[in-house]
Short mmCIF file of C-alpha atoms in Angstrom, two decimals:
data_model
loop_
_atom_site.label_atom_id
_atom_site.label_comp_id
_atom_site.label_asym_id
_atom_site.label_seq_id
_atom_site.Cartn_x
_atom_site.Cartn_y
_atom_site.Cartn_z
CA LEU A 1 -9.32 17.87 0.43
CA TRP A 2 -7.37 20.88 1.32
CA VAL A 3 -3.61 21.30 0.39
CA PRO A 4 -1.43 24.11 1.61
CA VAL A 5 -0.83 26.37 -1.42
CA ASN A 6 2.83 26.54 -0.46
CA LEU A 7 3.02 22.72 -1.15
CA LEU A 8 0.92 22.89 -4.57
CA LYS A 9 3.03 25.64 -6.11
CA PRO A 10 6.20 23.60 -6.76
CA ILE A 11 4.35 20.80 -8.45
CA MET A 12 1.32 22.69 -9.93
CA ALA A 13 2.76 22.52 -13.43
CA GLU A 14 3.42 18.57 -13.38
CA LEU A 15 -0.35 18.20 -11.99
CA LEU A 16 -1.62 20.17 -14.76
CA ALA A 17 0.28 18.39 -17.55
CA LYS A 18 0.17 14.70 -16.14
CA GLY A 19 -2.78 14.60 -13.51
CA ARG A 20 -0.21 13.46 -10.90
CA ARG A 21 3.51 13.59 -9.59
CA SER A 22 5.93 11.32 -11.55
CA GLU A 23 8.40 10.88 -8.60
CA ASP A 24 8.11 9.25 -5.31
CA ILE A 25 5.45 6.51 -6.55
CA HIS A 26 4.85 4.57 -3.55
CA PRO A 27 4.42 0.90 -3.50
CA TRP A 28 0.94 -0.40 -3.60
CA LEU A 29 0.04 -3.84 -2.56
CA GLY A 30 -4.13 -4.05 -2.87
CA ILE A 31 -4.86 -4.57 0.93
CA THR A 32 -6.82 -2.67 3.41
CA THR A 33 -5.95 -3.20 6.98
CA GLU A 34 -7.35 -2.45 10.36
CA THR A 35 -6.17 -2.45 13.76
CA VAL A 36 -8.31 -5.40 15.43
CA ARG A 37 -7.51 -6.45 18.98
CA GLY A 38 -4.01 -4.84 18.96
CA TYR A 39 -3.07 -6.40 15.65
CA LEU A 40 -2.80 -5.28 12.27
CA MET A 41 -5.46 -7.29 10.36
CA VAL A 42 -5.89 -7.75 6.30
CA VAL A 43 -9.83 -6.90 6.25
CA ARG A 44 -9.67 -6.67 2.47
CA VAL A 45 -7.78 -7.64 -0.70
CA ALA A 46 -8.53 -6.16 -4.13
CA PRO A 47 -9.35 -8.58 -6.70
CA ARG A 48 -6.62 -9.42 -9.12
CA GLY A 49 -4.26 -6.94 -7.09
CA PRO A 50 -0.71 -7.78 -6.22
CA ALA A 51 -1.51 -9.00 -2.68
CA GLU A 52 -4.14 -11.50 -3.87
CA GLU A 53 -1.95 -12.84 -6.75
CA ALA A 54 0.59 -13.46 -4.04
CA GLY A 55 -2.05 -15.47 -2.07
CA VAL A 56 -2.74 -12.65 0.92
CA ALA A 57 -6.47 -13.20 2.29
CA PRO A 58 -8.63 -11.18 4.65
CA GLY A 59 -8.00 -12.43 8.10
CA ASP A 60 -4.23 -12.67 7.65
CA ILE A 61 -2.50 -10.54 10.41
CA VAL A 62 0.65 -8.51 9.08
CA VAL A 63 3.45 -8.92 11.50
CA GLY A 64 6.43 -7.83 9.39
CA VAL A 65 7.40 -5.94 6.45
CA ALA A 66 10.76 -6.40 5.03
CA GLY A 67 12.02 -8.33 7.85
CA GLU A 68 11.00 -5.84 10.28
CA LYS A 69 8.25 -6.08 13.18
CA VAL A 70 4.84 -3.88 12.38
CA ALA A 71 2.56 -3.07 15.24
CA ASP A 72 0.25 -0.63 13.49
CA GLN A 73 -0.96 0.74 10.12
CA ALA A 74 1.13 4.09 10.55
CA GLU A 75 4.51 1.76 11.18
CA PHE A 76 3.26 -0.48 8.32
CA TYR A 77 3.07 2.25 5.69
CA ARG A 78 6.47 3.90 6.83
CA LYS A 79 8.08 0.54 6.34
CA LEU A 80 6.39 -0.40 3.35
CA TRP A 81 7.06 2.89 1.54
CA LYS A 82 10.82 2.76 2.77
CA THR A 83 11.43 -0.49 0.79
CA GLY A 84 11.38 1.32 -2.44
CA PRO A 85 9.37 2.61 -5.43
CA ALA A 86 6.36 0.98 -6.93
CA GLY A 87 7.43 -2.25 -8.51
CA THR A 88 9.78 -3.23 -5.76
CA PRO A 89 9.17 -6.95 -4.20
CA ILE A 90 7.95 -6.51 -0.69
CA PRO A 91 8.18 -9.47 1.86
CA LEU A 92 5.40 -9.59 4.20
CA ARG A 93 5.18 -12.00 7.28
CA LEU A 94 1.79 -13.07 8.07
CA PHE A 95 0.21 -14.75 10.82
CA LYS A 96 -3.50 -16.83 10.28
CA ASN A 97 -4.67 -19.74 12.34
CA GLY A 98 -1.58 -20.45 14.32
CA ASP A 99 0.72 -20.32 11.35
CA VAL A 100 3.41 -17.91 10.31
CA ARG A 101 4.29 -17.53 6.59
CA GLU A 102 6.00 -15.67 4.47
CA VAL A 103 5.08 -14.05 1.12
CA THR A 104 6.40 -11.42 -1.28
CA VAL A 105 4.00 -9.21 -3.00
CA LYS A 106 5.35 -7.65 -6.08
CA SER A 107 4.24 -3.87 -5.59
CA ILE A 108 2.78 -2.13 -8.30
CA ASP A 109 1.76 1.91 -8.84
CA ARG A 110 -1.95 1.98 -7.64
CA ALA A 111 -2.86 4.33 -10.78
CA ASP A 112 -1.92 1.61 -13.03
CA PHE A 113 -4.37 -0.76 -11.30
CA LEU A 114 -7.16 1.53 -11.45
CA ARG A 115 -9.64 1.55 -14.08
CA LYS A 116 -9.28 4.31 -16.38
CA ALA A 117 -12.33 6.66 -17.56
CA THR A 118 -13.28 6.31 -21.02
CA GLY A 119 -15.96 8.30 -23.20
CA ILE A 120 -18.68 9.99 -21.87
#
């Protein structure tokens, strides 16, 4: 990983003290998507993650976030992060097997979901 030093200097003390920035925590849903034949398809759902709890499954095609259409992964993340910080409920429009459905995923801070290291 390479980070320009001018971007690192303003946050270095916080990184050293907490291991991460405390502001601007983006919402995390627990899905991995890929563009497949021009559609944004869910290819993986984190077990016990927010998306799985909301009923999102591999093979679902994401067609909208918070009432706005999405066409690709970059647009998906821009619209997802625009909805608010981690903890914000995220309305998704999904398509699968000819049906369109709306689900709301309660986003979380990804760091809270990841396993924490314990001992040596």
